[in-house]
Every structure is written in structure tokens, then in C-alpha cells.
Amino acid sequence: MTPPAGARRDPAPRPAAGHKAARAVTRRWSPDHETRLYLAAHPVAYPLMRLLARLGPVVRVPGVGVVVNDAAAARAVLLDERFRKDGPGSPGDLWTPVLGPSVLLNMEGEAHAALRRRLAPLFAPAQVASLVSQVLQAPLAALSARLARGDTVDLVDEMRLMAGAVICRLIGMGEVSPDDARALFADGERIVSMVSLRSRRLSARQISAAREVLDRVGAIAAAAYARGEETTVMGRMRSLGLSEAEARGAAGAFFLTGTETVATFVPRLVALLHDAGVRPDGPEHLDRAIEEAMRVTTPTPVMLRSVAAPARVGRVPVRPGDRVLIATHNCARAYGPFDPARTHPQELRRLWFGAGPHFCIGYPLALAETRAVAGVVLSAHVRVVGRKAARGVLIPTYHHLWIRAVPP
Ligand code: HEM
């Protein structure tokens, strides 16, 4: 497959900064590829968001809320129970109408902690490693063969298929065909794209469209729950003592949070490494590159909280009903451009997966999927030979990223 006309063809990786040619080229500002992705996804909101970063660590913005641009202030909010996910202006406002009231990401307090405790064993590293190796074995072998043949591969399409297949299995489907996985991915993408960086609520029409898809996801989950097989995630939820309603809700939450985030990240990681001319040697180096690419890309660029009691965010006083918007992307980008050798200070540590009681429960799964695919792609010595940014999406991403293996 060759990139079609109109797609941006990629030159060889840029020379390292400091090189004479690089200095001459960078004199006229031209956005790097990551910035282009953000601009394509959010042509108006992204420049505004970056502008806010210059106004201070915490800024009150009329109509938006209290915006946090600083990693330490963001972490303090995430660890403080006065900032909640179930009040006005919180993610609960967006997702409760479609997912129901008890799906982790709109819960607080003891009920939230109890559900997390029950779900945690499903995401233990050994558990997710076995899920990923079972589901991705065949697609990764096929990808590896295509790269070895010298084919040009669209890594975006491959990731949609693979991340879709992992979530299909997680929510209780048995054998998953590539078409099922792609279709499920596209369904999830349609729902997530209903949200913009400024959305507070979904419209009635959006809620009913989202419910239609989530009812199908719920039905698959409920059937797997009823079968109760210990080898499926839904079956294990049943044996862990979760009710059918809880298992359905969890399936919907995993579907919405765990598909696009991973699928969009892996092509961005591969592109960043290509553009920096870096090829990780060994798992430790790859893990560092993954964390640094997470920092630069921040697949979930903002987090929302609703203020439940008077408090301060940095120096800004807040009162009940205020909305706090953590601009994770601004917090993370304050530390500079992509550099896989960078160490992350304590306040920044994995902020892109949240912090405190709502820290991403799917983190081990996201890492296992990323490691598995990146391992195969990078060991094939690939180059990016073409790319196209996606428009009209919530999570900035490539619409296509064409890669081809080059002999070492
Ligand atoms: C690159 C991949 C991913 C990123 C960047 C990411 C990011 C995040 C972030 C930032 C939060 C916290 C939001 C907040 O506090 O407001 C979160 C929560 C969550 N994530 Fe992920 N996530 C990823 C993959 C996954 C996967 C694969 C799954 C599971 C299938 C998943 C399931 C969840 C769930 C259920 C929550 C809610 C947890 C709670 O509220 O207790 N995520 N994620």
C-alpha cells in the first residue's frame, strides 16, 4: 500500500537540534507534528489552551472554570476530596446519562473505593499480560510478516483493530474478527467525538445515540456475565461478587476510556521516536520512551473536577459549584519537548494517567498493549513514510501513519 496523493510524505528524520541545518530550518516557526495533530483536532481551542498556560499556574477563565496549568497544583487537586467527579461541571454530568450512576469515573467516596478494590485484580500485570498476548498474538504475527515483506502499513488502522480487539475481549466477546474489532472501535470513536473540550453535557440526541451503542456493549457484557466463565473478564467480575448492572457499567466505562486512548497513542509514539531519530534498545529504554511520549502527547489532555467545599487551587480561591479544568497537556508540556532521556520529577509522575483515587485503573493494560505493539514495530526498524492528521476528533491523532521497514 502506498500513501495516496495529498498525504504528507516524510523526509528522513530531522538532524539533531544544534546542527547547522536544523538551526536554519527552525528560524521560521513551523509547528512540529504533535502540534499539528492538536491544531487539526482543535483549531480554535488548542491555541487558546496554550495561551492560558502563559497566564500563570492557575487561572480563572469566565465560562470555562478554574484552569490548572501546573503539575504540582494539578496533583494537589486530584488528591483532595473536596474536588469531585460527581458534582456540577464534573465528568459525571457528561457520562452519567449514558453509562449510569455507578461506573467509577462518576463515583466518589467509599462506594468508589469498594468498586475499585473489586475490579483491581482484573488489571493485575500478569492478568493483562496474558489477555494481551492471547488477543494480539495473531494480529502481531500478521503485522510482523507484512513489515518483513516490505509492505507499507498504516499503523493507525492496525491499532484501531488491535485496541478494538482487546476491548472486545475485555467486555466479553469470544473470538473477535478484524471487522468486529474495527466496527466496535468506530462506535466508540463516534461517542467520544460527541464531546468537545468545552462540552458540559450531551444533548438528548447524543445521549440516545450513545445509549444505543452502549446497550449493545452492555448486552455482550451481560451475556458473558451470565455464562460466568472464569476465563472471561465478565465471568471473573461475577465471581468477584459484582452485580450484573455493575459489570455492564464497567464494560461501558472500559469501552469508552480504554480504546481510543491506546489506539491513538501508539502511532504517536512511533512517530515521535522516528522524528527524534531514536530507536530504544531494550525494554527499559522502551518504557522510558513510552512515558516520555505520554508526557508529550497526553492522550487525555484535560481532567475535570467539581468543587464541593471552599478551597484554594494554587492561590486562587474556589467555592462549591466551581468547575476545575486541569489542563494536563499544559502541565506536562511545561517541561519541554520530547526527550526520551528526560527524567520526570515527582510532581509530574504519570500525571497523564491521573493521580489519587481515580488514577487510571487500565494503566497496566495500556502499558501492556503499547509495549507489545511498539516492540514488534520498532524491532522491524521502521520509518514513517507518510502521515495525515485527523480532524474533528477529541483525542488528537493521526488519521493515517504509514510506516515501512528499512533494512538495518
Ligand atoms: C494511553 C492510554 C490511557 C490513558 C492516557 C488514560 C488516562 C486516564 C486518566 C487521565 C484517567 C483519570 C481521569 C481523572 O482523574 O479525571 C483515567 C481513568 C480511567 N481509565 Fe484510563 N487511560 C488510558 C487507558 C485506559 C484503559 C486501557 C482502560 C481500561 C480498559 C482505562 C480505564 C479507565 C477507567 C475505568 C478510569 C476511571 C477510573 C476511576 O475513576 O476510578 N484507561 N484514565
Short mmCIF file of C-alpha atoms and ligand atoms in Angstrom, two decimals:
data_model
loop_
_atom_site.label_atom_id
_atom_site.label_comp_id
_atom_site.label_asym_id
_atom_site.label_seq_id
_atom_site.Cartn_x
_atom_site.Cartn_y
_atom_site.Cartn_z
CA MET A 1 0.00 0.00 0.00
CA THR A 2 1.32 3.46 -0.86
CA PRO A 3 0.27 6.71 0.81
CA PRO A 4 -2.23 8.44 -1.51
CA ALA A 5 -1.57 11.79 -3.11
CA GLY A 6 -2.27 14.61 -0.66
CA ALA A 7 -0.80 12.77 2.32
CA ARG A 8 2.27 14.40 3.82
CA ARG A 9 5.30 12.41 2.70
CA ASP A 10 8.02 12.16 5.26
CA PRO A 11 11.62 13.05 4.70
CA ALA A 12 14.33 11.22 6.62
CA PRO A 13 14.42 12.01 10.38
CA ARG A 14 15.44 15.60 11.22
CA PRO A 15 19.05 16.29 12.18
CA ALA A 16 19.60 16.68 15.94
CA ALA A 17 18.96 20.17 17.36
CA GLY A 18 22.13 22.24 17.27
CA HIS A 19 23.05 21.03 13.81
CA LYS A 20 23.57 23.98 11.44
CA ALA A 21 20.90 22.84 9.00
CA ALA A 22 18.40 22.37 11.85
CA ARG A 23 19.03 25.91 13.09
CA ALA A 24 18.48 27.36 9.62
CA VAL A 25 15.21 25.44 9.21
CA THR A 26 13.78 26.29 12.66
CA ARG A 27 14.29 30.03 12.31
CA ARG A 28 10.83 30.33 10.70
CA TRP A 29 8.39 28.77 13.21
CA SER A 30 6.67 25.75 11.89
CA PRO A 31 4.69 23.53 14.25
CA ASP A 32 6.10 20.08 14.94
CA HIS A 33 3.99 17.06 14.05
CA GLU A 34 2.46 16.74 17.54
CA THR A 35 1.37 20.38 17.50
CA ARG A 36 -0.13 19.82 14.05
CA LEU A 37 -2.21 16.96 15.46
CA TYR A 38 -3.57 19.19 18.23
CA LEU A 39 -4.28 22.00 15.78
CA ALA A 40 -6.08 19.67 13.37
CA ALA A 41 -8.25 18.28 16.19
CA HIS A 42 -8.93 21.58 17.97
CA PRO A 43 -8.10 24.52 15.66
CA VAL A 44 -9.66 27.10 18.00
CA ALA A 45 -9.46 25.55 21.48
CA TYR A 46 -5.83 24.41 21.25
CA PRO A 47 -4.23 27.83 20.65
CA LEU A 48 -6.43 29.21 23.46
CA MET A 49 -5.41 26.41 25.79
CA ARG A 50 -1.72 27.04 25.08
CA LEU A 51 -2.25 30.76 25.59
CA LEU A 52 -3.75 30.09 29.02
CA ALA A 53 -0.55 28.29 30.00
CA ARG A 54 1.24 31.61 29.73
CA LEU A 55 -1.16 33.36 32.10
CA GLY A 56 0.00 31.52 35.21
CA PRO A 57 -0.16 28.18 37.06
CA VAL A 58 -3.86 28.58 37.93
CA VAL A 59 -6.23 30.97 36.13
CA ARG A 60 -9.95 31.62 36.44
CA VAL A 61 -11.46 31.83 32.96
CA PRO A 62 -15.06 33.05 32.70
CA GLY A 63 -17.30 30.45 31.05
CA VAL A 64 -14.68 27.70 31.37
CA GLY A 65 -13.76 27.44 35.07
CA VAL A 66 -10.54 27.48 37.05
CA VAL A 67 -7.83 26.24 34.70
CA VAL A 68 -4.77 24.49 36.16
CA ASN A 69 -1.54 24.60 34.12
CA ASP A 70 0.90 23.43 36.75
CA ALA A 71 1.69 19.81 37.62
CA ALA A 72 2.06 20.31 41.40
CA ALA A 73 -1.24 22.26 41.65
CA ALA A 74 -2.96 19.62 39.48
CA ARG A 75 -1.73 16.78 41.69
CA ALA A 76 -2.93 18.63 44.80
CA VAL A 77 -6.44 18.89 43.28
CA LEU A 78 -6.51 15.21 42.28
CA LEU A 79 -5.54 14.14 45.81
CA ASP A 80 -8.05 16.40 47.60
CA GLU A 81 -11.55 15.01 48.21
CA ARG A 82 -13.14 18.46 48.01
CA PHE A 83 -12.69 18.16 44.23
CA ARG A 84 -15.12 15.59 42.92
CA LYS A 85 -16.13 13.76 39.76
CA ASP A 86 -19.84 13.70 40.54
CA GLY A 87 -20.90 17.35 41.01
CA PRO A 88 -21.95 20.12 38.59
CA GLY A 89 -19.44 20.57 35.74
CA SER A 90 -17.75 17.21 36.50
CA PRO A 91 -17.39 14.24 34.12
CA GLY A 92 -20.50 12.81 35.82
CA ASP A 93 -22.60 15.47 34.06
CA LEU A 94 -21.34 14.16 30.73
CA TRP A 95 -21.32 10.41 31.27
CA THR A 96 -23.93 9.51 33.91
CA PRO A 97 -26.84 9.93 31.44
CA VAL A 98 -25.32 7.32 29.13
CA LEU A 99 -23.40 4.99 31.43
CA GLY A 100 -25.50 5.07 34.60
CA PRO A 101 -24.59 6.41 38.03
CA SER A 102 -22.02 3.88 39.26
CA VAL A 103 -19.22 3.40 36.74
CA LEU A 104 -16.08 4.50 38.65
CA LEU A 105 -15.47 7.62 36.61
CA ASN A 106 -18.53 9.36 38.09
CA MET A 107 -18.29 7.97 41.64
CA GLU A 108 -16.68 9.16 44.87
CA GLY A 109 -16.03 8.03 48.42
CA GLU A 110 -16.43 4.57 49.91
CA ALA A 111 -18.63 3.17 47.09
CA HIS A 112 -15.97 4.18 44.55
CA ALA A 113 -13.12 2.72 46.60
CA ALA A 114 -15.04 -0.53 47.13
CA LEU A 115 -15.76 -0.99 43.40
CA ARG A 116 -12.11 -0.24 42.54
CA ARG A 117 -10.92 -2.80 45.08
CA ARG A 118 -13.14 -5.41 43.43
CA LEU A 119 -12.05 -4.53 39.89
CA ALA A 120 -8.31 -4.16 40.64
CA PRO A 121 -7.45 -7.89 40.29
CA LEU A 122 -8.69 -7.79 36.68
CA PHE A 123 -5.92 -5.34 35.84
CA ALA A 124 -3.05 -7.03 37.69
CA PRO A 125 0.03 -7.02 35.42
CA ALA A 126 0.05 -10.82 34.98
CA GLN A 127 -3.66 -10.80 34.11
CA VAL A 128 -3.37 -8.10 31.46
CA ALA A 129 -0.17 -9.56 30.03
CA SER A 130 -1.98 -12.83 29.40
CA LEU A 131 -5.05 -11.07 27.91
CA VAL A 132 -2.86 -9.02 25.57
CA SER A 133 -0.72 -11.93 24.46
CA GLN A 134 -3.78 -14.08 23.73
CA VAL A 135 -5.67 -11.41 21.80
CA LEU A 136 -2.75 -9.80 19.97
CA GLN A 137 -0.73 -12.88 19.10
CA ALA A 138 -2.30 -13.37 15.65
CA PRO A 139 -2.59 -9.68 14.64
CA LEU A 140 1.01 -9.02 15.73
CA ALA A 141 2.29 -12.03 13.81
CA ALA A 142 0.43 -10.74 10.71
CA LEU A 143 1.82 -7.22 11.21
CA SER A 144 5.32 -8.54 11.63
CA ALA A 145 5.01 -10.59 8.42
CA ARG A 146 3.75 -7.59 6.45
CA LEU A 147 6.63 -5.44 7.65
CA ALA A 148 9.13 -8.19 6.89
CA ARG A 149 7.74 -8.38 3.31
CA GLY A 150 8.45 -4.66 2.90
CA ASP A 151 4.77 -3.64 2.82
CA THR A 152 3.77 -0.09 3.67
CA VAL A 153 1.48 -0.40 6.69
CA ASP A 154 -0.98 2.12 8.11
CA LEU A 155 -0.23 1.86 11.82
CA VAL A 156 -3.39 3.80 12.68
CA ASP A 157 -5.62 1.16 11.12
CA GLU A 158 -3.59 -1.62 12.76
CA MET A 159 -4.01 -0.01 16.17
CA ARG A 160 -7.74 0.51 15.75
CA LEU A 161 -8.02 -3.17 15.04
CA MET A 162 -5.79 -4.26 17.92
CA ALA A 163 -7.10 -1.90 20.61
CA GLY A 164 -10.64 -2.74 19.44
CA ALA A 165 -9.91 -6.47 19.72
CA VAL A 166 -8.53 -6.14 23.26
CA ILE A 167 -11.60 -4.24 24.45
CA CYS A 168 -13.96 -6.66 22.65
CA ARG A 169 -12.38 -9.47 24.62
CA LEU A 170 -12.40 -7.48 27.85
CA ILE A 171 -16.12 -6.83 27.60
CA GLY A 172 -16.89 -10.45 26.93
CA MET A 173 -16.78 -11.26 23.21
CA GLY A 174 -15.20 -14.59 22.37
CA GLU A 175 -13.25 -14.83 19.11
CA VAL A 176 -13.22 -11.37 17.56
CA SER A 177 -12.99 -10.88 13.79
CA PRO A 178 -10.98 -7.90 12.47
CA ASP A 179 -14.24 -6.42 11.16
CA ASP A 180 -15.93 -6.70 14.58
CA ALA A 181 -12.95 -5.04 16.23
CA ARG A 182 -12.87 -2.18 13.70
CA ALA A 183 -16.65 -1.69 13.95
CA LEU A 184 -16.53 -1.55 17.74
CA PHE A 185 -13.69 0.94 17.58
CA ALA A 186 -15.63 3.18 15.19
CA ASP A 187 -18.69 3.05 17.51
CA GLY A 188 -16.60 4.17 20.48
CA GLU A 189 -14.95 6.89 18.45
CA ARG A 190 -18.36 8.26 17.46
CA ILE A 191 -19.39 8.56 21.09
CA VAL A 192 -16.13 10.12 22.30
CA SER A 193 -16.21 12.61 19.39
CA MET A 194 -19.55 13.93 20.63
CA VAL A 195 -17.54 15.64 23.38
CA SER A 196 -15.51 18.77 22.75
CA LEU A 197 -13.04 20.44 25.11
CA ARG A 198 -15.85 22.84 26.08
CA SER A 199 -18.72 20.32 26.46
CA ARG A 200 -20.57 20.26 29.76
CA ARG A 201 -23.47 17.99 28.81
CA LEU A 202 -24.52 15.81 25.89
CA SER A 203 -27.71 16.74 24.04
CA ALA A 204 -30.78 14.43 24.14
CA ARG A 205 -29.98 13.25 20.61
CA GLN A 206 -26.35 12.50 21.52
CA ILE A 207 -27.43 10.65 24.66
CA SER A 208 -29.81 8.41 22.74
CA ALA A 209 -27.20 7.67 20.01
CA ALA A 210 -24.58 6.85 22.67
CA ARG A 211 -27.05 4.71 24.62
CA GLU A 212 -27.83 2.65 21.54
CA VAL A 213 -24.15 1.68 21.20
CA LEU A 214 -23.63 1.20 24.93
CA ASP A 215 -26.71 -1.00 25.16
CA ARG A 216 -25.08 -3.32 22.61
CA VAL A 217 -21.84 -3.31 24.64
CA GLY A 218 -23.89 -3.95 27.78
CA ALA A 219 -25.71 -6.87 26.15
CA ILE A 220 -22.41 -8.54 25.18
CA ALA A 221 -21.14 -7.99 28.72
CA ALA A 222 -24.34 -9.29 30.30
CA ALA A 223 -24.26 -12.48 28.19
CA ALA A 224 -20.65 -13.15 29.22
CA TYR A 225 -21.60 -12.43 32.84
CA ALA A 226 -24.47 -14.90 32.63
CA ARG A 227 -22.14 -17.60 31.23
CA GLY A 228 -19.89 -16.86 34.22
CA GLU A 229 -16.79 -18.44 32.69
CA GLU A 230 -13.79 -17.78 34.93
CA THR A 231 -11.61 -17.27 31.84
CA THR A 232 -13.50 -14.12 30.80
CA VAL A 233 -13.28 -10.75 32.49
CA MET A 234 -17.06 -10.55 32.87
CA GLY A 235 -17.16 -14.05 34.36
CA ARG A 236 -14.49 -13.02 36.86
CA MET A 237 -16.49 -9.93 37.75
CA ARG A 238 -19.35 -12.21 38.67
CA SER A 239 -17.15 -14.39 40.84
CA LEU A 240 -15.68 -11.26 42.46
CA GLY A 241 -19.23 -10.50 43.64
CA LEU A 242 -20.15 -7.71 41.21
CA SER A 243 -23.79 -7.44 40.19
CA GLU A 244 -24.83 -7.70 36.55
CA ALA A 245 -25.56 -3.95 36.49
CA GLU A 246 -22.07 -3.19 37.84
CA ALA A 247 -20.48 -5.46 35.26
CA ARG A 248 -22.47 -3.81 32.44
CA GLY A 249 -21.48 -0.36 33.68
CA ALA A 250 -17.82 -1.33 33.99
CA ALA A 251 -17.87 -2.73 30.44
CA GLY A 252 -19.25 0.59 29.12
CA ALA A 253 -16.62 2.55 31.05
CA PHE A 254 -13.75 0.36 29.80
CA PHE A 255 -15.10 0.65 26.27
CA LEU A 256 -15.18 4.47 26.39
CA THR A 257 -11.93 5.03 28.24
CA GLY A 258 -9.72 2.18 27.07
CA THR A 259 -9.95 2.00 23.29
CA GLU A 260 -9.16 5.30 21.61
CA THR A 261 -6.65 6.36 24.26
CA VAL A 262 -4.34 3.44 23.50
CA ALA A 263 -5.05 3.22 19.76
CA THR A 264 -4.18 6.88 19.16
CA PHE A 265 -1.11 6.80 21.38
CA VAL A 266 0.94 4.06 19.73
CA PRO A 267 1.24 5.72 16.27
CA ARG A 268 2.14 8.99 18.01
CA LEU A 269 4.86 7.19 19.99
CA VAL A 270 6.30 5.61 16.86
CA ALA A 271 6.21 8.95 15.01
CA LEU A 272 7.91 10.80 17.89
CA LEU A 273 10.71 8.23 18.01
CA HIS A 274 11.11 8.38 14.24
CA ASP A 275 11.21 12.20 14.23
CA ALA A 276 13.78 12.26 17.04
CA GLY A 277 15.87 9.61 15.25
CA VAL A 278 15.76 7.39 18.38
CA ARG A 279 15.41 3.61 18.49
CA PRO A 280 15.04 2.23 22.02
CA ASP A 281 17.40 -0.62 22.75
CA GLY A 282 15.82 -2.91 25.29
CA PRO A 283 12.64 -2.94 27.38
CA GLU A 284 13.86 -0.41 29.95
CA HIS A 285 14.72 2.14 27.29
CA LEU A 286 11.38 1.49 25.57
CA ASP A 287 9.48 2.06 28.85
CA ARG A 288 11.25 5.40 29.34
CA ALA A 289 10.41 6.41 25.78
CA ILE A 290 6.76 5.40 26.35
CA GLU A 291 6.46 7.55 29.50
CA GLU A 292 8.12 10.50 27.77
CA ALA A 293 5.85 10.14 24.73
CA MET A 294 2.85 10.00 27.11
CA ARG A 295 4.05 13.25 28.65
CA VAL A 296 4.31 14.99 25.28
CA THR A 297 1.10 13.60 23.78
CA THR A 298 -1.15 13.47 26.92
CA PRO A 299 -3.84 11.28 25.29
CA THR A 300 -6.39 12.68 27.77
CA PRO A 301 -5.49 16.38 27.50
CA VAL A 302 -7.80 17.62 30.30
CA MET A 303 -9.37 16.34 33.54
CA LEU A 304 -12.44 17.87 35.18
CA ARG A 305 -13.48 18.28 38.79
CA SER A 306 -16.40 19.91 40.56
CA VAL A 307 -15.70 21.87 43.75
CA ALA A 308 -17.72 20.55 46.73
CA ALA A 309 -16.35 22.74 49.56
CA PRO A 310 -14.47 26.06 49.77
CA ALA A 311 -10.78 25.58 48.94
CA ARG A 312 -7.84 27.09 47.09
CA VAL A 313 -6.29 25.88 43.86
CA GLY A 314 -2.79 27.30 43.97
CA ARG A 315 -3.52 30.84 45.05
CA VAL A 316 -7.00 31.01 43.52
CA PRO A 317 -9.93 30.63 45.97
CA VAL A 318 -12.75 28.37 44.75
CA ARG A 319 -16.26 27.77 46.07
CA PRO A 320 -18.81 24.97 45.82
CA GLY A 321 -20.17 24.59 42.29
CA ASP A 322 -16.98 25.91 40.61
CA ARG A 323 -15.56 23.79 37.86
CA VAL A 324 -11.83 22.98 37.80
CA LEU A 325 -10.30 22.10 34.46
CA ILE A 326 -6.87 20.53 34.78
CA ALA A 327 -5.05 21.20 31.51
CA THR A 328 -2.89 18.09 31.78
CA HIS A 329 -1.36 18.90 28.43
CA ASN A 330 -0.16 22.33 29.62
CA CYS A 331 1.11 20.85 32.90
CA ALA A 332 3.15 18.23 31.02
CA ARG A 333 4.40 20.36 28.13
CA ALA A 334 5.87 22.91 30.56
CA TYR A 335 8.82 20.53 30.91
CA GLY A 336 9.99 20.88 27.30
CA PRO A 337 9.96 18.96 24.04
CA PHE A 338 10.21 15.20 23.57
CA ASP A 339 13.42 13.82 25.00
CA PRO A 340 13.49 10.10 25.84
CA ALA A 341 16.50 10.68 28.15
CA ARG A 342 14.48 13.07 30.35
CA THR A 343 13.69 12.01 33.92
CA HIS A 344 10.34 13.08 35.27
CA PRO A 345 10.21 14.94 38.61
CA GLN A 346 7.93 13.64 41.35
CA GLU A 347 5.11 16.17 40.78
CA LEU A 348 4.84 15.12 37.14
CA ARG A 349 4.97 11.36 37.65
CA ARG A 350 2.40 9.76 35.29
CA LEU A 351 0.06 12.73 35.65
CA TRP A 352 -1.28 11.78 32.19
CA PHE A 353 -2.92 8.77 33.88
CA GLY A 354 -4.29 10.93 36.70
CA ALA A 355 -3.39 10.65 40.40
CA GLY A 356 -5.04 9.64 43.66
CA PRO A 357 -8.29 7.67 43.90
CA HIS A 358 -9.19 7.99 40.19
CA PHE A 359 -5.74 7.08 38.82
CA CYS A 360 -6.34 5.16 35.58
CA ILE A 361 -7.30 1.62 36.55
CA GLY A 362 -6.44 0.50 33.00
CA TYR A 363 -2.83 1.72 33.19
CA PRO A 364 -1.32 -1.80 33.28
CA LEU A 365 -3.42 -2.79 30.26
CA ALA A 366 -2.49 0.36 28.31
CA LEU A 367 1.17 -0.28 29.04
CA ALA A 368 0.98 -3.97 28.09
CA GLU A 369 -0.70 -3.19 24.74
CA THR A 370 1.73 -0.39 23.95
CA ARG A 371 4.78 -2.48 24.83
CA ALA A 372 3.54 -5.40 22.74
CA VAL A 373 2.85 -3.41 19.56
CA ALA A 374 5.78 -0.99 19.86
CA GLY A 375 8.12 -3.94 20.49
CA VAL A 376 7.13 -5.57 17.18
CA VAL A 377 7.11 -2.33 15.16
CA LEU A 378 10.40 -0.99 16.46
CA SER A 379 12.24 -4.27 16.11
CA ALA A 380 11.39 -4.10 12.39
CA HIS A 381 13.44 -0.86 12.05
CA VAL A 382 10.52 1.08 10.60
CA ARG A 383 10.48 4.52 9.06
CA VAL A 384 7.49 6.80 8.78
CA VAL A 385 6.87 7.28 5.05
CA GLY A 386 3.66 9.35 5.16
CA ARG A 387 1.16 10.78 7.61
CA LYS A 388 -2.09 12.68 7.84
CA ALA A 389 -3.58 14.38 10.92
CA ALA A 390 -7.18 13.57 11.98
CA ARG A 391 -9.80 16.33 12.10
CA GLY A 392 -12.96 16.55 14.21
CA VAL A 393 -11.70 14.21 16.94
CA LEU A 394 -11.48 14.70 20.71
CA ILE A 395 -8.15 12.95 21.16
CA PRO A 396 -5.59 14.39 18.73
CA THR A 397 -4.28 11.65 16.49
CA TYR A 398 -3.09 10.60 13.08
CA HIS A 399 -5.75 9.71 10.56
CA HIS A 400 -3.05 7.66 8.88
CA LEU A 401 0.56 6.94 9.76
CA TRP A 402 2.25 4.91 7.06
CA ILE A 403 5.35 3.01 8.11
CA ARG A 404 7.72 0.71 6.25
CA ALA A 405 10.59 -1.42 7.48
CA VAL A 406 14.03 -0.48 6.23
CA PRO A 407 16.93 -2.91 6.44
CA PRO A 408 19.16 -2.05 9.48
C1 HEM B 1 -2.96 5.63 26.87
C2 HEM B 1 -3.95 5.12 27.49
C3 HEM B 1 -4.73 5.74 28.61
C4 HEM B 1 -4.64 6.99 29.16
C5 HEM B 1 -3.72 8.13 28.79
C6 HEM B 1 -5.63 7.05 30.23
C7 HEM B 1 -5.84 8.15 31.04
C8 HEM B 1 -6.68 8.17 32.13
C9 HEM B 1 -6.80 9.27 33.05
C10 HEM B 1 -6.06 10.59 32.97
C11 HEM B 1 -7.72 8.92 33.99
C12 HEM B 1 -8.14 9.74 35.21
C13 HEM B 1 -9.13 10.82 34.84
C14 HEM B 1 -9.49 11.69 36.02
O1 HEM B 1 -9.00 11.54 37.14
O2 HEM B 1 -10.32 12.58 35.79
C15 HEM B 1 -8.22 7.59 33.64
C16 HEM B 1 -9.19 6.89 34.34
C17 HEM B 1 -9.71 5.69 33.93
N1 HEM B 1 -9.22 4.88 32.93
FE1 HEM B 1 -7.67 5.31 31.70
N2 HEM B 1 -6.29 5.85 30.29
C18 HEM B 1 -5.76 5.01 29.34
C19 HEM B 1 -6.13 3.70 29.08
C20 HEM B 1 -7.12 3.01 29.75
C21 HEM B 1 -7.51 1.64 29.51
C22 HEM B 1 -6.83 0.70 28.51
C23 HEM B 1 -8.57 1.36 30.33
C24 HEM B 1 -9.35 0.09 30.54
C25 HEM B 1 -9.86 -0.67 29.80
C26 HEM B 1 -8.86 2.57 31.09
C27 HEM B 1 -9.86 2.68 32.01
C28 HEM B 1 -10.03 3.76 32.85
C29 HEM B 1 -11.10 3.85 33.85
C30 HEM B 1 -12.21 2.82 34.07
C31 HEM B 1 -10.89 5.06 34.51
C32 HEM B 1 -11.76 5.63 35.65
C33 HEM B 1 -11.11 5.23 36.95
C34 HEM B 1 -11.78 5.85 38.18
O3 HEM B 1 -12.42 6.89 38.04
O4 HEM B 1 -11.64 5.28 39.26
N3 HEM B 1 -7.96 3.54 30.71
N4 HEM B 1 -7.55 7.16 32.52
#
